[in-house]
Amino acid sequence: MKIKNPKIGEIVDKSILEIENDEYNNCRFSSNIDKDINIRIKDTTFDSCIFNNIDFSNIELDCVNLIDVVFENCDLSNKIFDEKLVTRVVFKNCKMIGTSFINGSLKDVQFINSVLEFMNLSDARINNVLFDRCNLNEASFIESDIKDIYFDECKLNRTEFISVNLKDVDLSSCDINGIIFDMKSLNGIVVDRFQCDNIATMFGVKIKE
């Protein structure tokens, strides 16, 4: 696994209220906003930035690109990054329920100890992406273009893998109860004996003791 970390140099503290439609480099945003304030961030690229303890519930992200960015302890639930570029980005201890990356491009991205239930990665281009101790229950990987994806101790209950290439992807450390595969996606995956029995049962195969 050779995932490139974000390249972040000397940074300047800024308030998220200062953001206008532009490009931001080497900034740290850590001050949250009042729940009565609504912000729209549109047509903006964040390059070499850190977001710490930000609740994006009242912050609309519209056409935002992320390059060399760290999100830590942030709530990005239901945010939309469809068709956008996300490269060398870390999401650590984040809440991302229902976050969408449909037809997006994710390269050298790390999701660490985060809640990613109902995340939608359908039709996304996924290259060198790590999911480490994440809850991906009921997430969707439908017709995603996958190259080098890693799962470590993740929850994959009722997660959908349809028409994707999972050859040599190791799921042996994960909880895959109720996971949804088609035959194409099953080809070449790595699981343990117990998981193998569960998958066989899912396709109606009876295992004789």
Short mmCIF file of C-alpha atoms in Angstrom, two decimals, residues 16-193:
data_model
loop_
_atom_site.label_atom_id
_atom_site.label_comp_id
_atom_site.label_asym_id
_atom_site.label_seq_id
_atom_site.Cartn_x
_atom_site.Cartn_y
_atom_site.Cartn_z
CA ILE A 16 -14.79 29.52 7.27
CA LEU A 17 -16.95 32.66 7.15
CA GLU A 18 -14.18 34.33 5.12
CA ILE A 19 -14.45 31.88 2.25
CA GLU A 20 -15.49 33.35 -1.09
CA ASN A 21 -15.63 31.61 -4.45
CA ASP A 22 -11.92 31.25 -5.16
CA GLU A 23 -8.92 29.00 -4.58
CA TYR A 24 -7.51 28.56 -1.09
CA ASN A 25 -3.98 27.36 -0.35
CA ASN A 26 -2.26 26.52 2.93
CA CYS A 27 -5.22 27.41 5.16
CA ARG A 28 -6.59 25.90 8.36
CA PHE A 29 -10.29 26.27 9.08
CA SER A 30 -11.22 25.35 12.64
CA SER A 31 -13.86 27.82 13.80
CA ASN A 32 -17.40 26.53 13.45
CA ILE A 33 -20.39 28.68 12.54
CA ASP A 34 -23.62 29.52 14.30
CA LYS A 35 -26.38 27.06 13.45
CA ASP A 36 -28.58 29.94 12.29
CA ILE A 37 -26.06 30.93 9.58
CA ASN A 38 -26.14 29.26 6.16
CA ILE A 39 -23.11 29.37 3.86
CA ARG A 40 -22.71 28.40 0.22
CA ILE A 41 -19.23 27.59 -1.05
CA LYS A 42 -19.26 27.34 -4.85
CA ASP A 43 -16.67 26.81 -7.59
CA THR A 44 -13.84 26.63 -5.08
CA THR A 45 -10.63 24.59 -4.92
CA PHE A 46 -9.03 23.83 -1.57
CA ASP A 47 -5.35 23.00 -1.97
CA SER A 48 -3.14 22.14 1.04
CA CYS A 49 -5.82 22.94 3.60
CA ILE A 50 -6.96 21.56 6.96
CA PHE A 51 -10.54 21.49 8.27
CA ASN A 52 -10.78 20.70 11.97
CA ASN A 53 -14.00 20.27 13.98
CA ILE A 54 -16.25 21.75 11.30
CA ASP A 55 -19.93 20.82 11.09
CA PHE A 56 -20.91 21.29 7.44
CA SER A 57 -24.64 20.81 8.10
CA ASN A 58 -25.39 24.44 7.20
CA ILE A 59 -22.58 24.76 4.66
CA GLU A 60 -23.46 23.95 1.06
CA LEU A 61 -20.56 22.69 -1.03
CA ASP A 62 -21.19 23.25 -4.73
CA CYS A 63 -18.52 22.30 -7.29
CA VAL A 64 -15.67 21.99 -4.78
CA ASN A 65 -12.36 20.31 -5.61
CA LEU A 66 -10.13 18.89 -2.88
CA ILE A 67 -6.36 18.56 -3.36
CA ASP A 68 -3.99 17.85 -0.44
CA VAL A 69 -6.67 18.35 2.22
CA VAL A 70 -7.23 16.95 5.73
CA PHE A 71 -10.66 16.76 7.37
CA GLU A 72 -10.56 15.81 11.04
CA ASN A 73 -13.58 15.50 13.35
CA CYS A 74 -15.86 17.00 10.71
CA ASP A 75 -19.48 16.29 9.78
CA LEU A 76 -19.79 16.06 6.00
CA SER A 77 -23.02 14.08 5.94
CA ASN A 78 -25.07 14.37 2.74
CA LYS A 79 -22.45 16.57 1.06
CA ILE A 80 -22.14 16.08 -2.70
CA PHE A 81 -18.79 15.68 -4.46
CA ASP A 82 -20.25 14.16 -7.63
CA GLU A 83 -18.00 14.44 -10.70
CA LYS A 84 -15.31 16.23 -8.65
CA LEU A 85 -11.60 15.64 -8.12
CA VAL A 86 -10.51 14.40 -4.68
CA THR A 87 -6.82 13.64 -4.47
CA ARG A 88 -4.39 13.18 -1.55
CA VAL A 89 -7.17 13.76 0.98
CA VAL A 90 -7.60 12.35 4.49
CA PHE A 91 -10.97 12.07 6.25
CA LYS A 92 -10.23 11.20 9.89
CA ASN A 93 -12.85 10.69 12.61
CA CYS A 94 -15.48 12.15 10.30
CA LYS A 95 -19.21 11.65 9.94
CA MET A 96 -20.13 11.22 6.27
CA ILE A 97 -23.55 9.58 6.24
CA GLY A 98 -25.02 9.72 2.74
CA THR A 99 -22.07 11.61 1.27
CA SER A 100 -21.95 11.24 -2.50
CA PHE A 101 -18.98 10.83 -4.86
CA ILE A 102 -20.97 9.63 -7.90
CA ASN A 103 -18.83 9.74 -11.04
CA GLY A 104 -16.08 11.45 -9.06
CA SER A 105 -12.35 10.79 -9.10
CA LEU A 106 -10.70 9.66 -5.84
CA LYS A 107 -6.95 9.10 -5.84
CA ASP A 108 -4.71 8.59 -2.79
CA VAL A 109 -7.63 9.11 -0.39
CA GLN A 110 -7.81 7.80 3.20
CA PHE A 111 -10.97 7.33 5.23
CA ILE A 112 -9.93 6.63 8.84
CA ASN A 113 -12.20 5.70 11.74
CA SER A 114 -15.18 7.38 10.08
CA VAL A 115 -18.92 6.77 9.72
CA LEU A 116 -19.65 6.35 6.00
CA GLU A 117 -23.08 4.70 6.07
CA PHE A 118 -25.08 5.08 2.83
CA MET A 119 -22.08 6.66 1.07
CA ASN A 120 -22.49 6.52 -2.70
CA LEU A 121 -19.40 5.81 -4.80
CA SER A 122 -21.24 4.57 -7.88
CA ASP A 123 -19.46 5.15 -11.20
CA ALA A 124 -16.53 6.70 -9.33
CA ARG A 125 -12.92 6.25 -10.38
CA ILE A 126 -11.21 4.87 -7.27
CA ASN A 127 -7.42 4.64 -7.33
CA ASN A 128 -5.32 3.89 -4.24
CA VAL A 129 -8.00 4.43 -1.59
CA LEU A 130 -7.95 3.15 2.01
CA PHE A 131 -10.92 2.52 4.30
CA ASP A 132 -9.51 1.98 7.81
CA ARG A 133 -11.91 1.05 10.66
CA CYS A 134 -14.87 2.65 8.90
CA ASN A 135 -18.59 1.96 9.01
CA LEU A 136 -19.60 1.51 5.38
CA ASN A 137 -22.94 -0.16 6.05
CA GLU A 138 -25.29 0.15 3.06
CA ALA A 139 -22.75 2.08 1.01
CA SER A 140 -22.82 1.64 -2.78
CA PHE A 141 -19.98 0.71 -5.13
CA ILE A 142 -21.96 0.19 -8.32
CA GLU A 143 -20.00 0.11 -11.60
CA SER A 144 -17.09 1.89 -9.92
CA ASP A 145 -13.75 1.80 -11.72
CA ILE A 146 -11.57 0.38 -8.95
CA LYS A 147 -7.80 0.12 -8.91
CA ASP A 148 -6.06 -0.55 -5.59
CA ILE A 149 -8.66 -0.31 -2.84
CA TYR A 150 -8.02 -1.41 0.76
CA PHE A 151 -10.40 -2.29 3.60
CA ASP A 152 -9.12 -2.79 7.15
CA GLU A 153 -11.55 -3.76 9.95
CA CYS A 154 -14.54 -2.14 8.26
CA LYS A 155 -18.26 -2.78 8.60
CA LEU A 156 -19.65 -3.73 5.20
CA ASN A 157 -23.15 -4.85 6.19
CA ARG A 158 -25.49 -4.65 3.19
CA THR A 159 -22.83 -2.77 1.22
CA GLU A 160 -23.30 -3.12 -2.55
CA PHE A 161 -20.50 -4.18 -4.88
CA ILE A 162 -22.02 -4.53 -8.33
CA SER A 163 -20.07 -4.74 -11.62
CA VAL A 164 -16.74 -3.85 -10.02
CA ASN A 165 -13.27 -5.42 -10.05
CA LEU A 166 -12.34 -6.66 -6.55
CA LYS A 167 -9.62 -9.08 -7.63
CA ASP A 168 -7.11 -9.53 -4.77
CA VAL A 169 -9.03 -7.14 -2.49
CA ASP A 170 -8.74 -8.48 1.07
CA LEU A 171 -11.98 -8.33 3.10
CA SER A 172 -10.92 -10.90 5.69
CA SER A 173 -10.72 -8.38 8.55
CA CYS A 174 -14.15 -6.90 7.79
CA ASP A 175 -17.72 -7.60 8.90
CA ILE A 176 -19.49 -8.52 5.64
CA ASN A 177 -22.80 -9.75 7.02
CA GLY A 178 -25.47 -9.13 4.40
CA ILE A 179 -22.98 -7.77 1.85
CA ILE A 180 -24.30 -7.66 -1.73
CA PHE A 181 -22.19 -8.98 -4.60
CA ASP A 182 -22.80 -9.95 -8.18
CA MET A 183 -20.72 -12.73 -9.72
CA LYS A 184 -18.35 -10.32 -11.47
CA SER A 185 -17.45 -8.58 -8.23
CA LEU A 186 -16.83 -11.84 -6.38
CA ASN A 187 -14.08 -12.92 -8.76
CA GLY A 188 -10.74 -13.01 -6.95
CA ILE A 189 -11.72 -11.43 -3.62
CA VAL A 190 -9.91 -12.57 -0.47
CA VAL A 191 -12.03 -13.70 2.50
CA ASP A 192 -11.65 -16.05 5.45
CA ARG A 193 -13.34 -19.46 5.81
#
